[in-house]
Coordinates of C-alpha atoms and ligand atoms in Angstrom, one line a residue:
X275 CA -229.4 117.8 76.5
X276 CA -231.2 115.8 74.1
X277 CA -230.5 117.0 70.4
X278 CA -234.0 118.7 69.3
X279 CA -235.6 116.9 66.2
X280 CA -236.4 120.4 63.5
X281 CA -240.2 119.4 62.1
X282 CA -241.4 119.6 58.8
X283 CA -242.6 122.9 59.5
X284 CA -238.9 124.6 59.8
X285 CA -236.8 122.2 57.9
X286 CA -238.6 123.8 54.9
X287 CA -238.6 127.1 55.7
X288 CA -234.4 126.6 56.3
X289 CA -234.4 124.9 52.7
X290 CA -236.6 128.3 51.1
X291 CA -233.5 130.9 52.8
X292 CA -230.2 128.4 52.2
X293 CA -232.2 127.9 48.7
X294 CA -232.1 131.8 48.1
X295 CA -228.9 132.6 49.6
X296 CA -227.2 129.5 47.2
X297 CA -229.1 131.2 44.2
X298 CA -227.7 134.7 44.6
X299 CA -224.2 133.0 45.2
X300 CA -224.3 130.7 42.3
X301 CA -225.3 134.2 40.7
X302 CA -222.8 136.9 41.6
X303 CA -220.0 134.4 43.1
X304 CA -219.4 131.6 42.0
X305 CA -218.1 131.1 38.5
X306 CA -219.5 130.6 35.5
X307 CA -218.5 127.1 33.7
X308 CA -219.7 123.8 33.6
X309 CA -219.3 122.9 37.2
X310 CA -222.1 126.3 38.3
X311 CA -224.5 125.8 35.5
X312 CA -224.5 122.0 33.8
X313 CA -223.4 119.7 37.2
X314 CA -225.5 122.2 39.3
X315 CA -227.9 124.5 37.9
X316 CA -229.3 122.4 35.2
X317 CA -228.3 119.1 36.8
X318 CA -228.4 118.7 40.6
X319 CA -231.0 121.8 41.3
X320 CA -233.1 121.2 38.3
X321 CA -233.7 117.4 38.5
X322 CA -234.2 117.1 42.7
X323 CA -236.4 120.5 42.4
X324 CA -238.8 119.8 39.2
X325 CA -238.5 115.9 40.4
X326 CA -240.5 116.8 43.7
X327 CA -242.9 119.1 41.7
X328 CA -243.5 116.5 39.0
X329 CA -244.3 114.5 42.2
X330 CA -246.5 116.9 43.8
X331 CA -248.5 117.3 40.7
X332 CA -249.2 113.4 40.3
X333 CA -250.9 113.8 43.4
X334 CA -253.1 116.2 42.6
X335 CA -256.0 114.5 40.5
X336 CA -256.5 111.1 42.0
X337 CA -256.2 113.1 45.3
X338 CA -258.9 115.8 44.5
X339 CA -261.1 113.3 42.4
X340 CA -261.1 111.3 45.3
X341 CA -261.1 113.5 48.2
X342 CA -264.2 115.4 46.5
X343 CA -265.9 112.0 45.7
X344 CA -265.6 111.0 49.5
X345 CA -266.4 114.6 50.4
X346 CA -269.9 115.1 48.5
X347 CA -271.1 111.1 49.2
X348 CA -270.0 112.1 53.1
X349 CA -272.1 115.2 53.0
X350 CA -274.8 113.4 50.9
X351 CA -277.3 116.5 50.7
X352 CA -277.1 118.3 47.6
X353 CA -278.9 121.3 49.0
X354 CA -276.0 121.8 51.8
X355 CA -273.6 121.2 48.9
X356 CA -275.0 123.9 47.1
X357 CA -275.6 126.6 50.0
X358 CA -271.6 125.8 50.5
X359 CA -270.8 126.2 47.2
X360 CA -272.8 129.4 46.7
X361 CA -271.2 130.7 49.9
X362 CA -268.0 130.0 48.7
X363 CA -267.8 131.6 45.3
X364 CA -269.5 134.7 46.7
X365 CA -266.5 134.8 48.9
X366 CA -264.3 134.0 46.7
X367 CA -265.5 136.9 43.9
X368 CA -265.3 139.3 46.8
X369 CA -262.0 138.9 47.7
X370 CA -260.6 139.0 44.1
X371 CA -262.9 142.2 43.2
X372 CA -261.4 143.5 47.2
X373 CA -257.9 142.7 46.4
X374 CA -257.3 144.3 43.0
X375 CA -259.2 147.6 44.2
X376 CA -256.5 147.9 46.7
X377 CA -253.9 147.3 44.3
X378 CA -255.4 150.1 42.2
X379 CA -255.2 152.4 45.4
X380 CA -251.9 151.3 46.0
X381 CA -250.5 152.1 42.9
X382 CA -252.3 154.9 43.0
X383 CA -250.4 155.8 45.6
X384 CA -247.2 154.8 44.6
X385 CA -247.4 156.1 40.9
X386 CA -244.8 153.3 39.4
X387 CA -245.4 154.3 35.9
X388 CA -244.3 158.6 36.5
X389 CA -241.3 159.1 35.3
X390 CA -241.5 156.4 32.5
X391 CA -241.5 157.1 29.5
X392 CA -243.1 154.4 27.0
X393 CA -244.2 156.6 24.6
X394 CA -241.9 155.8 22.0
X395 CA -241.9 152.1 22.6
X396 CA -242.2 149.6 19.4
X397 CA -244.4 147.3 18.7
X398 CA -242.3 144.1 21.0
X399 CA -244.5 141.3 20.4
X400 CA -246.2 139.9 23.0
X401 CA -248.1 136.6 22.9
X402 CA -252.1 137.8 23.5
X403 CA -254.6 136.1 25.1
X404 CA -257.1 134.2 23.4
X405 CA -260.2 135.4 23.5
X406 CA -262.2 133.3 25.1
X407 CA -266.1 134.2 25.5
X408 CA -267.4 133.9 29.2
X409 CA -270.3 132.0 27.9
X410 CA -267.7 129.4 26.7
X411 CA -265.7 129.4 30.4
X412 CA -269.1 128.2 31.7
X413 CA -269.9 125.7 29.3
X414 CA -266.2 124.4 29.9
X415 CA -267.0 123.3 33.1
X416 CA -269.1 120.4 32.0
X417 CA -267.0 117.7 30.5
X418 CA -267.8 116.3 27.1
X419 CA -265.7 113.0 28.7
X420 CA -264.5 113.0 32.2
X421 CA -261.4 110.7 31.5
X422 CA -260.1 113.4 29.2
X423 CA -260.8 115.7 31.8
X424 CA -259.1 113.5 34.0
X425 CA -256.1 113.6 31.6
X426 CA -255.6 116.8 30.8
X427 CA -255.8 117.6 34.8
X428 CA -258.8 120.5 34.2
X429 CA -260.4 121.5 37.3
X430 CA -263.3 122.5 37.2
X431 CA -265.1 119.5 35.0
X432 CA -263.1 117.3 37.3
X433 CA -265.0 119.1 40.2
X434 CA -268.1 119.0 38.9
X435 CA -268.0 115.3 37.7
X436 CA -266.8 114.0 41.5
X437 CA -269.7 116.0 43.0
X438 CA -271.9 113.8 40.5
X439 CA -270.6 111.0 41.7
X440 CA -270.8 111.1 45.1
X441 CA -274.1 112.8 45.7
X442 CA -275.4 109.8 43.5
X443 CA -272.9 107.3 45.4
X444 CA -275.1 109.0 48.5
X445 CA -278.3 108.3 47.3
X446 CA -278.0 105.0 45.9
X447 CA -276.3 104.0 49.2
X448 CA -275.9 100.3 50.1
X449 CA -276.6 99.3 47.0
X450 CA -273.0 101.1 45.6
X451 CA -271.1 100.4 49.2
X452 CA -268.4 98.3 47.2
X453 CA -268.0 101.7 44.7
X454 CA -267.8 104.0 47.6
X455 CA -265.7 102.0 50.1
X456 CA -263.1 101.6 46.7
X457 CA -262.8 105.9 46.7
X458 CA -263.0 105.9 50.6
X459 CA -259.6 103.6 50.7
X460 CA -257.6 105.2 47.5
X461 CA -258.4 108.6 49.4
X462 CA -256.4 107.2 52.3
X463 CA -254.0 105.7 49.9
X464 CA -253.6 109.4 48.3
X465 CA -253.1 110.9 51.7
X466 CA -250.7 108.7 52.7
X467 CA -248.9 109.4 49.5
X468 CA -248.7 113.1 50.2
X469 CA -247.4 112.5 53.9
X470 CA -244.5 111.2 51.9
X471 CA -243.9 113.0 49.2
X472 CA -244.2 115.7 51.7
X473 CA -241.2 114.4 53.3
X474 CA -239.0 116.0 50.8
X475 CA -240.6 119.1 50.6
X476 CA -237.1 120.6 52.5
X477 CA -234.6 119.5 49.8
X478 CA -237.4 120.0 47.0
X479 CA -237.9 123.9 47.4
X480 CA -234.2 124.4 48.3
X481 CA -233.4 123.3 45.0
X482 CA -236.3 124.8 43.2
X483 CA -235.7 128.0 45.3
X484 CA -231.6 127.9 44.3
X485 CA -232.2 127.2 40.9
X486 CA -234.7 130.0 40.7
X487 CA -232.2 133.0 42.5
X488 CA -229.4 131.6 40.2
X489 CA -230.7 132.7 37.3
X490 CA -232.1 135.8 38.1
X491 CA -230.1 139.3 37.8
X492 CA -231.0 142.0 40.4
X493 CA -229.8 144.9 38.2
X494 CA -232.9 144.1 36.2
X495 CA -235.2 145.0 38.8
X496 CA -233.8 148.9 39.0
X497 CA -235.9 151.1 36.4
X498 CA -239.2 149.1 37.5
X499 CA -238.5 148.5 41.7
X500 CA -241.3 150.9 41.9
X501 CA -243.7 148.5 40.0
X502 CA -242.3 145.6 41.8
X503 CA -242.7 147.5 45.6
X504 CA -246.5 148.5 44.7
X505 CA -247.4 144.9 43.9
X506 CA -245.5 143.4 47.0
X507 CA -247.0 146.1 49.4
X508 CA -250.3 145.6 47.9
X509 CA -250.1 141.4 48.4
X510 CA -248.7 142.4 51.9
X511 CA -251.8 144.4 52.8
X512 CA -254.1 141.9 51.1
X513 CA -252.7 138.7 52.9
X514 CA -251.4 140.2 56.7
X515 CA -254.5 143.0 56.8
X516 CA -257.1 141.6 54.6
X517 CA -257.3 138.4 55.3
X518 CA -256.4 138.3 59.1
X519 CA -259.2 140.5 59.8
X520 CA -261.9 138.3 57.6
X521 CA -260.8 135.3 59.6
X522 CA -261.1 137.0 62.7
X523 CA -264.5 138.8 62.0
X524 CA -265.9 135.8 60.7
X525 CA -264.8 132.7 62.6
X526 CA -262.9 134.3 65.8
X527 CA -259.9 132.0 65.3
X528 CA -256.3 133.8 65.9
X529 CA -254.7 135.0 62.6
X530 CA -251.2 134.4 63.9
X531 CA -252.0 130.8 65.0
X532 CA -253.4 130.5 61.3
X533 CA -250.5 132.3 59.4
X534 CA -247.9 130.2 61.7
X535 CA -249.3 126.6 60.8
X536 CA -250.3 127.9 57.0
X537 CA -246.6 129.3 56.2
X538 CA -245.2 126.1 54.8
X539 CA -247.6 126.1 52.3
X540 CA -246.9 129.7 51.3
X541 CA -243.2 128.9 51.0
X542 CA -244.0 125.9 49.0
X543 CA -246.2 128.1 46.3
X544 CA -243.2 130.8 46.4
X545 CA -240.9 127.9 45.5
X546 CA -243.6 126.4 42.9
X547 CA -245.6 129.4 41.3
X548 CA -248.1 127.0 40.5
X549 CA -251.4 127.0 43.0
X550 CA -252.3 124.2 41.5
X551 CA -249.3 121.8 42.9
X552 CA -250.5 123.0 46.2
X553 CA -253.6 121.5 46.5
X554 CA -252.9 118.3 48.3
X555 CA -250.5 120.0 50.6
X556 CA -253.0 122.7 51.6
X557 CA -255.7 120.1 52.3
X558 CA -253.5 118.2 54.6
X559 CA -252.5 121.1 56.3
X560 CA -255.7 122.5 57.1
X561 CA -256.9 119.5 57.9
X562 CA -254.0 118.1 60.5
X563 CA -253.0 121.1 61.7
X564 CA -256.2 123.6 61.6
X565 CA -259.1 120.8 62.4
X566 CA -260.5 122.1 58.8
X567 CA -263.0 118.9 57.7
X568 CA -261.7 117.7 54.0
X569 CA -265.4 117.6 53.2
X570 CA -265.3 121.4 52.4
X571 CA -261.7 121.8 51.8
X572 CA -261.6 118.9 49.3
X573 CA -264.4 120.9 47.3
X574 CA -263.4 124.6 48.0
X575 CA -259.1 123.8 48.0
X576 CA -259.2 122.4 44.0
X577 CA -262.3 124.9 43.1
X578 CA -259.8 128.3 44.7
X579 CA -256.5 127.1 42.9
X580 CA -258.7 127.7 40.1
X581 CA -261.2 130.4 40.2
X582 CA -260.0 132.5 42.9
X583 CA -256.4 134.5 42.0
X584 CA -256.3 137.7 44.0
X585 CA -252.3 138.0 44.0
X586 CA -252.7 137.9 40.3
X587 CA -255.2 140.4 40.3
X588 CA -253.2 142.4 42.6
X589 CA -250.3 142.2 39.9
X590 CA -253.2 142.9 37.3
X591 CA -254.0 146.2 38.9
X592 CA -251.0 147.4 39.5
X593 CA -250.0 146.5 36.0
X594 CA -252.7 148.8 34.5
X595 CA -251.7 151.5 36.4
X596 CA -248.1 151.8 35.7
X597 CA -248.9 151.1 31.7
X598 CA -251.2 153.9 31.9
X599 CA -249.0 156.4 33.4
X600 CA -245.8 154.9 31.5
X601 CA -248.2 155.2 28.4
X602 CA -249.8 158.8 30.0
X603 CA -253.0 157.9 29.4
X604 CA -256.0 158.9 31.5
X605 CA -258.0 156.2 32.8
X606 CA -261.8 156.7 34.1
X607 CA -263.5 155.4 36.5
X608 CA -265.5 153.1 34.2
X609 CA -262.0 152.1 33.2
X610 CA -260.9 150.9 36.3
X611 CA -264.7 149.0 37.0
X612 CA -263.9 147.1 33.6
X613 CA -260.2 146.4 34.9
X614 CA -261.8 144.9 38.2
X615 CA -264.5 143.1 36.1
X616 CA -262.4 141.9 33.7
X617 CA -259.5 140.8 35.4
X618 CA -261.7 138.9 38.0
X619 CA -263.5 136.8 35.2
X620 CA -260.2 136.1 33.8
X621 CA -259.3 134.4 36.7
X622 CA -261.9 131.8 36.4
X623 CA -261.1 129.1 34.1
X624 CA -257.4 129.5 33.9
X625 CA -255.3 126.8 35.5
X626 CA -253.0 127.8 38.7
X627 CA -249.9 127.2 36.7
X628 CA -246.5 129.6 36.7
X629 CA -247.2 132.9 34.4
X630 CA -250.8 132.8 33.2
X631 CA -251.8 135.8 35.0
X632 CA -249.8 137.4 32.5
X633 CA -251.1 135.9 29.6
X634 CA -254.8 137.0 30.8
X635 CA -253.0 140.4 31.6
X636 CA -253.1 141.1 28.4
X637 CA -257.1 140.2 28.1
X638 CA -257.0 143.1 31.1
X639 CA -254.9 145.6 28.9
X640 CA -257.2 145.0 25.7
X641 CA -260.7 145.8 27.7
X642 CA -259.3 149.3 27.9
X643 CA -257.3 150.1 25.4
X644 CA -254.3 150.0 27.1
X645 CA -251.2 148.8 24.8
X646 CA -250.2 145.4 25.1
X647 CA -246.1 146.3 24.6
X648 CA -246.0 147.1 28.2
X649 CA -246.1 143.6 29.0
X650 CA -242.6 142.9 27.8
X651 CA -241.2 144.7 30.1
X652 CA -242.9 143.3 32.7
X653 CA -242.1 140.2 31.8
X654 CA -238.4 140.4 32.5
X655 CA -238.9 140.7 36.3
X656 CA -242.3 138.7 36.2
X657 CA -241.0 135.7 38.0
X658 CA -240.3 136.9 42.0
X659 CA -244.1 138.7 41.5
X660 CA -245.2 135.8 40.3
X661 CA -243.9 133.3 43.2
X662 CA -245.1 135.7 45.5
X663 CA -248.7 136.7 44.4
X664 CA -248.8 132.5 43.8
X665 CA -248.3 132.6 48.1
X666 CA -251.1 135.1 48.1
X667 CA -253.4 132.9 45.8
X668 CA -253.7 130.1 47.8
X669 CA -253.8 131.8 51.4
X670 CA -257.1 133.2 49.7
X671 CA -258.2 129.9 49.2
X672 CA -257.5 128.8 52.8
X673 CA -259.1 131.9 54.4
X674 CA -262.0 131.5 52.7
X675 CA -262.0 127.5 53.3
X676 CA -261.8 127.9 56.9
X677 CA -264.3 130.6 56.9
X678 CA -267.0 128.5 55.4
X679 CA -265.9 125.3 57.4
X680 CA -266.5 127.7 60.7
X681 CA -269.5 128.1 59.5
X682 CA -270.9 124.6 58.8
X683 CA -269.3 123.6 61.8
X684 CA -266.6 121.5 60.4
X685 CA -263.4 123.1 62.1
X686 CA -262.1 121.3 65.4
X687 CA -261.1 124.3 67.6
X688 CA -258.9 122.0 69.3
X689 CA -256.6 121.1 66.4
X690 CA -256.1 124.6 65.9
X691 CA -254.9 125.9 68.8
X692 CA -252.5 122.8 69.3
X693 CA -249.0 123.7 68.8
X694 CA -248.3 121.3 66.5
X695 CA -244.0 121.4 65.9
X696 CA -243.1 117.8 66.5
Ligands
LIG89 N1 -248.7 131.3 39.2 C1 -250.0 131.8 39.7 C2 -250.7 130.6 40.4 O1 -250.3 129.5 40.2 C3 -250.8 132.3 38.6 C4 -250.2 133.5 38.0 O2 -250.5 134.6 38.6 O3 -249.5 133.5 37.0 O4 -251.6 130.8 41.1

């Protein structure tokens, strides 16, 4: 019997467990000294792990600049563009509103704050949010210069900019080939960069993944396993219940299929916390392995890393709820509609990046008087949540993709159901 060639697919879904298992080794086992933490730790797992995230990130504007160029000249019609666009934010608010309602329920449920008793608690500062006004977040989005934007790597004037330029690269047409054939090949030269960057995906979240668990004590997670098991259950139920059945009711396609081919990309975000990194590696995916055309997911991929958050709203929630009751205060009804408000404009404008949803957390806290000190405590057991609800974030973003794509017509059936493990 021939020996059977592991794809992409498995090899980095074997690097995520040995990753974890290593961690809690290095952790509880093996001993503490330079060998474990400066040859390992801080040398070999830090360097190969931040080394293929550095590597992801470069990808990620030339990639979307380019991809979204290609992707609005390809589709040309601005009014199409802007019925998608529409479409997709509308799906993308609802889900966030959707998701940190159930996470309310949840915790409703659950009660992680009884028993808790912050009362007493000192004023541990916490850094707080910026206020920043929503009529500023909209005015953001235009660039006062698109290179900075470029720069800096903010998404939504980089968004808006490439849609400029290729509706206009559309309707100037033969006259601007050479302009758009130059964005047409450095797409293909991006792509082919991800296909290998890609490549080390295995040994890249392995190490991210070990050097993660290593650092991270278990005991801490005791007093608030209540906290942490409402916000898992409740980005359980949004991701395997919520999601599955919107793809299902809207484009028919088999959730399984879907969460099968998507689940590298999921353990990638786990091992990343950062949405953002995960753009080109979600657009490939749904592209090669779901049929999804990169003329919507190169427009909605890059806009959902950004605007659309519901793990962190799910955390949000949840977080309100167990403050209050550690705190024993008695939140309304209006309370909770400003919590869901709040926390789902917060989301907009804030960069995919590890640990801002708890910076804007405490935006969510202020809106209802809730005190900010909870957030330390929090914090200390912030960074599994976070790698988790990161997973959540961008399977939002892919649901919703496909879901539009569907409808436009711009998923081939066949790729999907092709089993795909080479
Ligand atoms: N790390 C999350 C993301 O990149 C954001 C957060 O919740 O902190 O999507």
């Amino acid at each position: 019997m021939g020996k059977k060639k592991i794809g992409l697919t498995t090899a980095i879904f074997i690097g995520l467990l040995a990753g974890a298992v290593t961690g809690i080794l290095f952790h509880y086992v093996v001993p503490a000294g330079v060998f474990r933490d400066e040859i390992m730790i801080n040398g070999i797992f830090y360097v190969v792990g931040n080394g293929f995230l550095r590597l992801m990130q470069m990808l990620v504007v030339p990639l979307v600049f380019c991809s979204l160029v290609c992707g609005s000249m390809a589709m040309g019609d601005t009014q199409k563009l802007g019925k998608i666009g529409v479409k997709t934010l509308a799906f993308y608010l609802a889900t966030t509103a959707l998701a940190i309602t159930a996470a309310i329920l949840v915790a409703q449920i659950i009660n992680p704050g009884r028993g808790l008793d912050l009362t007493g608690m000192g004023g541990a500062g916490v850094a707080e949010a910026e206020k920043i006004r929503f009529a500023d977040t909209l005015l953001n989005i235009i660039p006062t210069n698109p290179l900075h934007a470029l720069a800096n790597g903010e998404m939504l004037p980089i968004i808006l900019f490439a849609l400029l330029v290729g509706i206009i690269l559309a309707q100037l047409g033969e006259s601007v080939e050479t302009v758009g054939n130059f964005f047409s090949q450095f797409n293909d030269v991006m792509m082919q960069m991800t296909v290998i960057v890609m490549k080390m995906a295995p040994y890249g979240v392995f190490c991210l993944i070990a050097k993660n668990f290593s650092g991270i004590g278990f005991d801490a997670f005791l007093p608030l396993l209540k906290y942490m098991a409402s916000v898992l259950l409740a980005l359980a139920v949004q991701c395997l219940v919520v999601y599955m059945l919107m793809l299902k009711g809207f484009t028919g396609l088999n959730p399984l299929k879907f969460l099968k081919k998507f689940l590298p990309v999921m353990g990638f975000a786990f091992s990343t916390a950062t949405s953002n990194a995960t753009i080109p590696m979600s657009i490939d995916t749904l592209h090669k392995k779901m049929g999804v055309s990169k003329r919507i997911s190169s427009f909605t991929i890059p806009l959902g890393a950004t605007i659309n958050m519901d793990g962190t709203s799910i955390m949000q929630g949840v977080a309100v709820v167990f403050a209050a009751q550690a705190f024993g205060m008695n939140l309304e009804l209006a309370d909770y509609l400003t919590v869901i408000c709040t926390a789902t404009l917060a989301s907009i404008g804030t960069a995919g990046v590890p640990g801002v949803g708890l910076i804007t957390l405490s935006m969510v806290f202020q809106s209802v008087g809730l005190p900010t000190e909870a957030i330390a405590i929090i914090m200390g057991i912030d960074r599994v949540l976070d790698m988790s609800r990161t997973a959540v974030n961008i399977t939002g973003d892919a649901v919703c993709t496909t879901i539009v794509a569907c409808q436009e017509n711009a998923v081939n059936r066949d790729v999907f159901y092709r089993s795909d493990e080479k």
